[in-house]
Short mmCIF file of C-alpha atoms in Angstrom, two decimals:
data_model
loop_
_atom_site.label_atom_id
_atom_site.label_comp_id
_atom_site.label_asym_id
_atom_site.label_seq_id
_atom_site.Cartn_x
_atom_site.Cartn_y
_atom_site.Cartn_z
CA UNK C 1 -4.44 102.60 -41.53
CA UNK C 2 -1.34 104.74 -41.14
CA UNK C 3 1.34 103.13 -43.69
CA UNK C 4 3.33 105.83 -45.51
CA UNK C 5 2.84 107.11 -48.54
CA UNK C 6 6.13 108.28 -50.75
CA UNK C 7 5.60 107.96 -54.10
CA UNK C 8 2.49 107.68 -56.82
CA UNK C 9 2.90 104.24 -56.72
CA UNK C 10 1.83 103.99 -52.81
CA UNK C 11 -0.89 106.40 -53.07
CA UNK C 12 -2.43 104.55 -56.06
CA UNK C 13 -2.31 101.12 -53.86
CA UNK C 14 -3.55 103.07 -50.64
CA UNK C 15 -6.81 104.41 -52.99
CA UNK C 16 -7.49 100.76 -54.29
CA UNK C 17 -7.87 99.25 -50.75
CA UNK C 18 -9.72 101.92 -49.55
CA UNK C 19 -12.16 101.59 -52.61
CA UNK C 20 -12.48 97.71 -51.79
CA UNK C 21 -12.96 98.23 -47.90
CA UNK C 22 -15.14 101.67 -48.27
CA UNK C 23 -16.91 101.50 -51.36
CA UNK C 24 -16.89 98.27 -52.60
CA UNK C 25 -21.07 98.06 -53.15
CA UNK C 26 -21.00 101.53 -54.94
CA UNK C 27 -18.25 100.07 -57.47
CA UNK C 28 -20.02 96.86 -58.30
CA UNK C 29 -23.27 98.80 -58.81
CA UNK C 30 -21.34 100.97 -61.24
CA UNK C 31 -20.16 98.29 -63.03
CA UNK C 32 -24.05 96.89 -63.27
CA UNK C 33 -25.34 99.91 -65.41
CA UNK C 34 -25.32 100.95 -68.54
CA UNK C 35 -24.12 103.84 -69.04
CA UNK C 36 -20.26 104.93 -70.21
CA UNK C 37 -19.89 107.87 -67.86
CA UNK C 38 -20.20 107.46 -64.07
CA UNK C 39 -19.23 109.19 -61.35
CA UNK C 40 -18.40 107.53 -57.77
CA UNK C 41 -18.74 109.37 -54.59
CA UNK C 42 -16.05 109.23 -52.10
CA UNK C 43 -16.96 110.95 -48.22
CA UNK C 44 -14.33 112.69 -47.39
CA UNK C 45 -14.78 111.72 -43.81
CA UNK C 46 -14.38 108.52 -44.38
CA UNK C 47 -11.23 108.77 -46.36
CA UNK C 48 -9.59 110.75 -43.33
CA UNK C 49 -10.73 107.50 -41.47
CA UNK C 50 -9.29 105.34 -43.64
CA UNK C 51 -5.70 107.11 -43.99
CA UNK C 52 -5.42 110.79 -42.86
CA UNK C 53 -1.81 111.24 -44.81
CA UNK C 54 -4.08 110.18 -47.85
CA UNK C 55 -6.78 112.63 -47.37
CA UNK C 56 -4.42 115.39 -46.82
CA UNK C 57 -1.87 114.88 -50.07
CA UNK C 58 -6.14 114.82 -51.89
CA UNK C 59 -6.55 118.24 -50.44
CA UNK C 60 -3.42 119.91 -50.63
CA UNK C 61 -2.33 118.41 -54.42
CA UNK C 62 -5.70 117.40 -56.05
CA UNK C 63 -4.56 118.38 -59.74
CA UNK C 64 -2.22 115.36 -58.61
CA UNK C 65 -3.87 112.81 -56.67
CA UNK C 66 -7.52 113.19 -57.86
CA UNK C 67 -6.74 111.75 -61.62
CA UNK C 68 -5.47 108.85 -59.83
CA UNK C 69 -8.12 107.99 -57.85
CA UNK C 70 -10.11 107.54 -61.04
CA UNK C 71 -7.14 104.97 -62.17
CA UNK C 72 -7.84 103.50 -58.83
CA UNK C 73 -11.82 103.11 -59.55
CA UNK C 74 -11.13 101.69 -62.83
CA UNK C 75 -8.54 98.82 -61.41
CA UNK C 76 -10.81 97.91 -58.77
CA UNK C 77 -13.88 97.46 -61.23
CA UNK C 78 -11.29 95.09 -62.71
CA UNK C 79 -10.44 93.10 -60.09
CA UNK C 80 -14.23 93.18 -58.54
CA UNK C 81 -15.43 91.95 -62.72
CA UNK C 82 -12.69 89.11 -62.43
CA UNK C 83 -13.82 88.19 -59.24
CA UNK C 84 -17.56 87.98 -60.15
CA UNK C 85 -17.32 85.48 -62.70
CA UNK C 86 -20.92 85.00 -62.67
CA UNK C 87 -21.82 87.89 -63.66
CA UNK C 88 -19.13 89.17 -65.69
CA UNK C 89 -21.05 88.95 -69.08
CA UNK C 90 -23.45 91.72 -67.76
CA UNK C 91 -20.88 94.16 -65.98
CA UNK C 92 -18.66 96.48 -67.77
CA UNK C 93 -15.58 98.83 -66.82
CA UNK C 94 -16.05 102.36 -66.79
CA UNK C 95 -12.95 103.59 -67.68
CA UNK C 96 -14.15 107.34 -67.61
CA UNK C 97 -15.33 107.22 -64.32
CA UNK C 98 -14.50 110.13 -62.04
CA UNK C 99 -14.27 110.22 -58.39
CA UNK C 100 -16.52 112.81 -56.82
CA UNK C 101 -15.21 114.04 -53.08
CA UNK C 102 -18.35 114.92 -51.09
CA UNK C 103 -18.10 116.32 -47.04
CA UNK C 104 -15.12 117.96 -46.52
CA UNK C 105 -14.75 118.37 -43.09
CA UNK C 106 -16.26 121.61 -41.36
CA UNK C 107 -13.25 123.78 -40.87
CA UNK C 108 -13.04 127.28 -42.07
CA UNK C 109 -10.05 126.51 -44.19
CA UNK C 110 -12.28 123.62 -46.27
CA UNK C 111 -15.75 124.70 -45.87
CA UNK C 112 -16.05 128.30 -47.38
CA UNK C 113 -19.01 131.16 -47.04
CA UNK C 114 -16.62 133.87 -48.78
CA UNK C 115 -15.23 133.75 -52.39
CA UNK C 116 -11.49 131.82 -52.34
CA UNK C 117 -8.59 134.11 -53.53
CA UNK C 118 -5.37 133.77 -55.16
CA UNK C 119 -4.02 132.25 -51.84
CA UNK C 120 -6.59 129.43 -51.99
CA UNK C 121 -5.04 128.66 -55.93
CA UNK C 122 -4.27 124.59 -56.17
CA UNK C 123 -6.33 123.87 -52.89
CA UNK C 124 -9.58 121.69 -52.79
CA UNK C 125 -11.92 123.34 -50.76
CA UNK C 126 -16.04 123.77 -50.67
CA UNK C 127 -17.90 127.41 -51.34
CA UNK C 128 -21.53 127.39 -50.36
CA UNK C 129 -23.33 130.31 -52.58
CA UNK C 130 -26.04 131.24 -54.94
CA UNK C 131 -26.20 130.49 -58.30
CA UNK C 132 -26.55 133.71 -60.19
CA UNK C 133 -26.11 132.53 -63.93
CA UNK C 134 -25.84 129.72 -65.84
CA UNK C 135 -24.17 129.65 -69.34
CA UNK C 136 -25.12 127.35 -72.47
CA UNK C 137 -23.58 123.33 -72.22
CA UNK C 138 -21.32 123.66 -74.75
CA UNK C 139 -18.97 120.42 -76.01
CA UNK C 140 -15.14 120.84 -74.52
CA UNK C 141 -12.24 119.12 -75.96
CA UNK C 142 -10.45 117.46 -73.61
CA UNK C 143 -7.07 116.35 -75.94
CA UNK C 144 -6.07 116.72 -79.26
CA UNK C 145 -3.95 113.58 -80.89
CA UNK C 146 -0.89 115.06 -83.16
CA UNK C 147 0.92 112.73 -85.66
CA UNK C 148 4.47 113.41 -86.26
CA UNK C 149 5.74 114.31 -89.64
CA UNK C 150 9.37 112.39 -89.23
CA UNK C 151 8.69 109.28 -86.79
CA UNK C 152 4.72 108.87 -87.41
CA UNK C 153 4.30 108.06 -84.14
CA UNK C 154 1.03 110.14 -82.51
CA UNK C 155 0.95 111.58 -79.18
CA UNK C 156 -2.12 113.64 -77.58
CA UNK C 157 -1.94 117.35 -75.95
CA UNK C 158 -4.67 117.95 -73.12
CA UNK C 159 -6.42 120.96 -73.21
CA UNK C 160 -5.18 123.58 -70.86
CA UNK C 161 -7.99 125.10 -68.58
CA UNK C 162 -6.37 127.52 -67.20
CA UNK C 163 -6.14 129.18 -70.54
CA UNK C 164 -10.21 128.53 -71.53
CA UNK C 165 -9.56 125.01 -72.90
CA UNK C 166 -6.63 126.34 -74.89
CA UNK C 167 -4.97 123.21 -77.13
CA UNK C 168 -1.35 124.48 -77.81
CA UNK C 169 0.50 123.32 -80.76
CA UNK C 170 3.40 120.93 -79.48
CA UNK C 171 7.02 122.39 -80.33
CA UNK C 172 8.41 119.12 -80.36
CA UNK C 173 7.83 115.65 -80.57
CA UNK C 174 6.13 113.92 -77.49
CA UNK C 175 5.82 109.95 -78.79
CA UNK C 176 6.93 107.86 -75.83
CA UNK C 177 9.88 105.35 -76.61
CA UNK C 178 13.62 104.39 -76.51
CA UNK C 179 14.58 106.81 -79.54
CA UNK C 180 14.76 110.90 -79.58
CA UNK C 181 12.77 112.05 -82.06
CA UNK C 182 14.11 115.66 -83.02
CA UNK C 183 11.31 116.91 -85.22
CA UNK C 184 9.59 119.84 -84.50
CA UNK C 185 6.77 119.86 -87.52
CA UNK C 186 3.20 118.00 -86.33
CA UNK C 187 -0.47 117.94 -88.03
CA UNK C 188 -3.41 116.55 -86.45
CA UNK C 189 -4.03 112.97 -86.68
CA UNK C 190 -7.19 111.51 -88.52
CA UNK C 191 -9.29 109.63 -85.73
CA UNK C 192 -12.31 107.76 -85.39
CA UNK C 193 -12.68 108.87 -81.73
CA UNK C 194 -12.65 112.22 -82.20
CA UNK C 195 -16.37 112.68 -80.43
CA UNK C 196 -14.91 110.77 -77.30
CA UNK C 197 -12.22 113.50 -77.11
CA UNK C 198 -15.44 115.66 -76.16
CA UNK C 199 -17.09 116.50 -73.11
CA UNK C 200 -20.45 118.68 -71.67
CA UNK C 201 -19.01 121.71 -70.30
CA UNK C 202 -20.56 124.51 -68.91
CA UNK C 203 -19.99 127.63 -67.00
CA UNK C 204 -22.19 129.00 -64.15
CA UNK C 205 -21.47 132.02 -61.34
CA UNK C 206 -22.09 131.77 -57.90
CA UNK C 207 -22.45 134.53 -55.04
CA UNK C 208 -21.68 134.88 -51.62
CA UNK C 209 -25.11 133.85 -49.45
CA UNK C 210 -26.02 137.74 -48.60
CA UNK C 211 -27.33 136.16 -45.08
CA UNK C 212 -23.59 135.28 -44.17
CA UNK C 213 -22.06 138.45 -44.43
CA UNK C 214 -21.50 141.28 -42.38
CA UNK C 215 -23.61 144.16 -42.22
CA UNK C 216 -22.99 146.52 -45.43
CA UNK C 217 -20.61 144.19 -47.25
CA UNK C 218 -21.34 144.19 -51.13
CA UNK C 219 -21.32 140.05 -52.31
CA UNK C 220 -18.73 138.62 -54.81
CA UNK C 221 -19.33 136.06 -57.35
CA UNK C 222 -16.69 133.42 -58.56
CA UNK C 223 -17.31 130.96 -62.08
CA UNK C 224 -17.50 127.85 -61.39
CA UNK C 225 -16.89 125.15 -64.11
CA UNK C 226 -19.04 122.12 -64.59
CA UNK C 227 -17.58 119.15 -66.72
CA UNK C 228 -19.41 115.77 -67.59
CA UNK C 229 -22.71 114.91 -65.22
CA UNK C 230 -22.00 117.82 -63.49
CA UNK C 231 -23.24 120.06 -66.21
CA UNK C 232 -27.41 120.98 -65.27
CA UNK C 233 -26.99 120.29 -62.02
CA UNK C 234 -27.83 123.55 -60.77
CA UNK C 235 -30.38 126.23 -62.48
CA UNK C 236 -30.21 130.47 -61.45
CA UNK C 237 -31.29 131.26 -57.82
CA UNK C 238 -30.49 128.04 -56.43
CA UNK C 239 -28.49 127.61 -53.05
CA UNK C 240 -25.70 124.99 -54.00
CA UNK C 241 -21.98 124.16 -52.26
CA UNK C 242 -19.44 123.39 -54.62
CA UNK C 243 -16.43 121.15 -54.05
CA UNK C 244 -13.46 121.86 -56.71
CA UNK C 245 -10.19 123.18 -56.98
CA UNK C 246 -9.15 126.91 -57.13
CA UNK C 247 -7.52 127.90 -60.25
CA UNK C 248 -6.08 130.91 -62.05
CA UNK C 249 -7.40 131.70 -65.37
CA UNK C 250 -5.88 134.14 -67.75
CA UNK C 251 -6.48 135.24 -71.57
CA UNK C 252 -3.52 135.35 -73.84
CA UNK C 253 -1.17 137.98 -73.26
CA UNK C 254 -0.97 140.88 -76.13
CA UNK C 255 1.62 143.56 -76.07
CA UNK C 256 0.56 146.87 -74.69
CA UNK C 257 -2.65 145.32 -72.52
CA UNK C 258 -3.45 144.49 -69.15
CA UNK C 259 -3.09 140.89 -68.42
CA UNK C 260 -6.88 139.40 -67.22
CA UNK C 261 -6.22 137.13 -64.84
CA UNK C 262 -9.25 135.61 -62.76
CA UNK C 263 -9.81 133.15 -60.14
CA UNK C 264 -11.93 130.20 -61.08
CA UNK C 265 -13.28 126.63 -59.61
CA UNK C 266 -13.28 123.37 -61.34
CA UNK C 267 -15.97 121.68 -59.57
CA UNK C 268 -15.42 118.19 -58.45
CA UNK C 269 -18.85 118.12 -57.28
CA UNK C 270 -21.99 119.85 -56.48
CA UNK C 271 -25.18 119.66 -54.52
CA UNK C 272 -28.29 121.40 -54.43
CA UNK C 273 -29.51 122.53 -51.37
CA UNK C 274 -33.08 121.78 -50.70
CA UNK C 275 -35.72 124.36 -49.83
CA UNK C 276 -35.02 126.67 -46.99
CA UNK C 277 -38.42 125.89 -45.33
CA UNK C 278 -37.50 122.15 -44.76
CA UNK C 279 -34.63 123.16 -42.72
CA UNK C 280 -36.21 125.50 -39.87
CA UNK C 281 -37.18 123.51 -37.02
CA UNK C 282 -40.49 124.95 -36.03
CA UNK C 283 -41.41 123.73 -32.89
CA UNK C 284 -45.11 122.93 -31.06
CA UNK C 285 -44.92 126.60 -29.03
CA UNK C 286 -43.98 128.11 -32.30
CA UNK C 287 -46.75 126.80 -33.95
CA UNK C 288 -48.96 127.14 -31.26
CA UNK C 289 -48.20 130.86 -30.77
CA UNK C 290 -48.55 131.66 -34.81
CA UNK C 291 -52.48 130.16 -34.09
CA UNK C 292 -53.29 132.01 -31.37
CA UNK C 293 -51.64 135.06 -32.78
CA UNK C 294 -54.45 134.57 -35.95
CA UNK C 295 -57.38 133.53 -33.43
CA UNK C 296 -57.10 136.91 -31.34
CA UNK C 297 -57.47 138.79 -34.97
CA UNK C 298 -59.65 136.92 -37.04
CA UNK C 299 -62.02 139.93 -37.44
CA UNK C 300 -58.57 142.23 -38.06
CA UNK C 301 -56.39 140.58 -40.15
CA UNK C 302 -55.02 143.76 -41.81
CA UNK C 303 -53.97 145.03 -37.91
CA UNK C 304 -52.63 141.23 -37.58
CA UNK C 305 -50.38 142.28 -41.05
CA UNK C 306 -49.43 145.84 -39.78
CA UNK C 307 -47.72 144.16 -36.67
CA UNK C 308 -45.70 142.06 -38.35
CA UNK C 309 -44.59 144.47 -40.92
CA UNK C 310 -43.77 147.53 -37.43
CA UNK C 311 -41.98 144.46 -35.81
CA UNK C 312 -39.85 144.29 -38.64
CA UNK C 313 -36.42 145.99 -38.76
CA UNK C 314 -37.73 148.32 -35.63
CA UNK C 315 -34.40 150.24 -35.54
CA UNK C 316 -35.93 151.82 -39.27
CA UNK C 317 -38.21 154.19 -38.80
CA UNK C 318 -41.48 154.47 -41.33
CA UNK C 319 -41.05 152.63 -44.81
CA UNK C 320 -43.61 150.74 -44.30
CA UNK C 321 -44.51 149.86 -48.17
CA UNK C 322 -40.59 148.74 -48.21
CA UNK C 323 -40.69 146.33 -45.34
CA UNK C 324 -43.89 144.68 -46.56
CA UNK C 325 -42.58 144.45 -49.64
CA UNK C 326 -39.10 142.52 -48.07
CA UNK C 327 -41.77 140.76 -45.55
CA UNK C 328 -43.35 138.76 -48.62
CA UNK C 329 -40.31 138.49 -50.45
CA UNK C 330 -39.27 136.63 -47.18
CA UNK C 331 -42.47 134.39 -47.28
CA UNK C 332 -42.50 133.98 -50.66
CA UNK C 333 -44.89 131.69 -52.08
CA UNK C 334 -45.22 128.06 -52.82
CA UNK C 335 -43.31 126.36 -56.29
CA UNK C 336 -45.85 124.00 -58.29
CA UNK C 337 -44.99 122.45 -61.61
CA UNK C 338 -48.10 122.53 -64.46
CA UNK C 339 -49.15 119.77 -66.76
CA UNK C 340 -46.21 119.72 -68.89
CA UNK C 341 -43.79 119.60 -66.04
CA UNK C 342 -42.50 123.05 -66.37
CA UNK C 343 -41.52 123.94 -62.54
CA UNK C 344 -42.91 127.41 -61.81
CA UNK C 345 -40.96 128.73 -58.94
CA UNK C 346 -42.34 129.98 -55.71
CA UNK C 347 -39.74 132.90 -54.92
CA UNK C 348 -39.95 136.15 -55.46
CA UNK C 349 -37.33 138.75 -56.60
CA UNK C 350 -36.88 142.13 -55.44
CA UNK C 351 -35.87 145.10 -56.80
CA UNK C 352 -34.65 147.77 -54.23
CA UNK C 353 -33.32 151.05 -55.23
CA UNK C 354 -32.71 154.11 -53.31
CA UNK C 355 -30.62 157.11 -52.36
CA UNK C 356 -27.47 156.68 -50.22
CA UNK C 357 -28.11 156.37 -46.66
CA UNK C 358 -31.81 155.64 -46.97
CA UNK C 359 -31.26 151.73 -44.91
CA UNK C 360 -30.99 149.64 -47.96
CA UNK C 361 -28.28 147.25 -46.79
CA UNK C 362 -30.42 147.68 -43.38
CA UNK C 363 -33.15 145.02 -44.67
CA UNK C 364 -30.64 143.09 -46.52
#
């Protein structure tokens, strides 16, 4: 489909039919459960399928066009209830569902090993890393309502990420309609949905993957921001890629002071990686060669060991209590969870510290 897209309205329409052609099951199942907050996947591959001048605009403005793909989810689980007059007494709208975009396309300018910088700011782009902390789920605000002292009319004020979830006061009166309202003096309005204003909301830091990098080069970390289901999604030490949008995020300013300014992402979405040993193909010579390496020294095991730990980062000489240390890092061990379903995990953690110039960043 190749039909041009101009304004709002268009792209609105183009999301709605590609919801109905693309994704049509994965609506009507979200309109069969229970629960208030759902989120809907969208492949991103698909969309560029579907309309490429689409998928672009998502990528290039998603602070714009992402908010109206979820008003395009919630019309079509409108038009799909209407149409299923069967079973419309059992379904029921989400109207805070929120589009997740999964898949970017694998191209160095989406698909992202190295932390995004201030010329990545407004972009939606994925950042594979490693989670290195995770922060409390707090509740977030998303908008406070304000009633207006002169007109009485109330109007709401979204929180402003980019300044940690800052709520400014209005400086003048925002209630939509025909007549100017000059007043300048608000409070905030009494409401009985004041918990629906609120959202889970946590922060978490990931790191560059040290495997990816060139030789020597120290890792940097970005904070991500997890909103809704996303928040729990991801515990310390896992491998995840994040899809969100680059954003600048600054204190407020004070005479006299440096302003701190960071770059952040507001995930979209997020996926776990699974275990690193499910993804190395190990073939039947491989594992043919591991068994006959064992058979030959059965009666030496501890020679077997002290070949694998010499074949090891040859080009270092000695060390060898350091590289059999990194050797069973590397092997690590195996994850099992206990009676009580507390997951004990299987990796281990290293501590490494040493003198300059003593091939540190040569085993990592």
């Amino acid at each position: 489909m190749g039909d041009q897209i101009t304004n709002s309205a268009a792209a609105l329409g183009a999301m709605q039919l590609f919801l109905e052609e693309y994704s049509a099951p994965a609506v009507e199942q979200l309109l069969m459960t229970a629960e208030d907050v759902q989120s809907l996947e969208i492949d991103m591959h698909e969309l560029l399928e579907f309309n490429h001048e689409l998928a672009m605009l998502l990528l290039e403005s998603p602070q714009k066009y992402l908010p109206l793909f979820n008003q395009a989810c919630v019309a079509v689980q409108r038009t799909l209830k209407q149409a299923a007059s069967v079973t419309a007494n059992i379904c029921s709208v989400k109207e805070d569902v929120h589009v997740r975009i999964t898949h970017l396309p694998n191209h160095p300018s989406l698909q992202r090993t190295r932390i995004p910088g201030s010329e990545d700011v407004g972009r939606l782009l994925s950042i594979s890393g490693t989670v290195i902390r995770t922060g409390l789920v707090k509740m977030m605000e998303t908008h406070r309502v304000f009633a207006c002292t002169k007109c009485r009319g109330t109007f709401s004020v979204q929180a402003e990420i980019e300044q940690y979830n800052y709520i400014p006061k209005p400086t003048r009166c925002l209630v939509p309609g025909p007549d100017f309202c000059s007043s300048t003096t608000f409070m905030p309005a009494d409401s009985t949905e004041e918990m629906q204003r609120c959202v889970d909301y946590q922060e978490i830091k990931i790191q560059e993957q040290v495997g990816r990098l060139a030789l020597g080069t120290i890792p940097r970390a970005i904070v991500v921001i997890l909103e809704r289901d996303l928040v729990d999604m991801a515990k310390s030490g896992d491998s995840v890629t994040v899809t969100g949008v680059v954003m600048c995020r600054w204190r407020p300013v004070v005479v006299g002071e440096r302003p701190d300014i960071s770059v952040i992402i507001r995930a979209n979405s997020i996926s776990v990686l699974g275990d690193q040993s499910s993804q190395i193909a190990i073939t039947d010579e491989l594992r043919d060669e591991f068994h006959q390496f064992w058979a030959n020294h059965t009666n030496t095991p501890m020679r077997a060991r002290d070949m694998i730990v010499a074949s090891m980062c040859p080009q270092v000489y000695g060390l060898f209590y350091i590289k059999l240390a990194v050797m069973l890092v590397l092997i690590s061990g195996v994850a099992r969870s206990d009676l009580t379903g507390m997951r004990v995990r299987g990796e281990a953690h290293l501590l490494m510290v040493g003198d300059p110039g003593t091939a540190k960043s040569q085993f990592l």
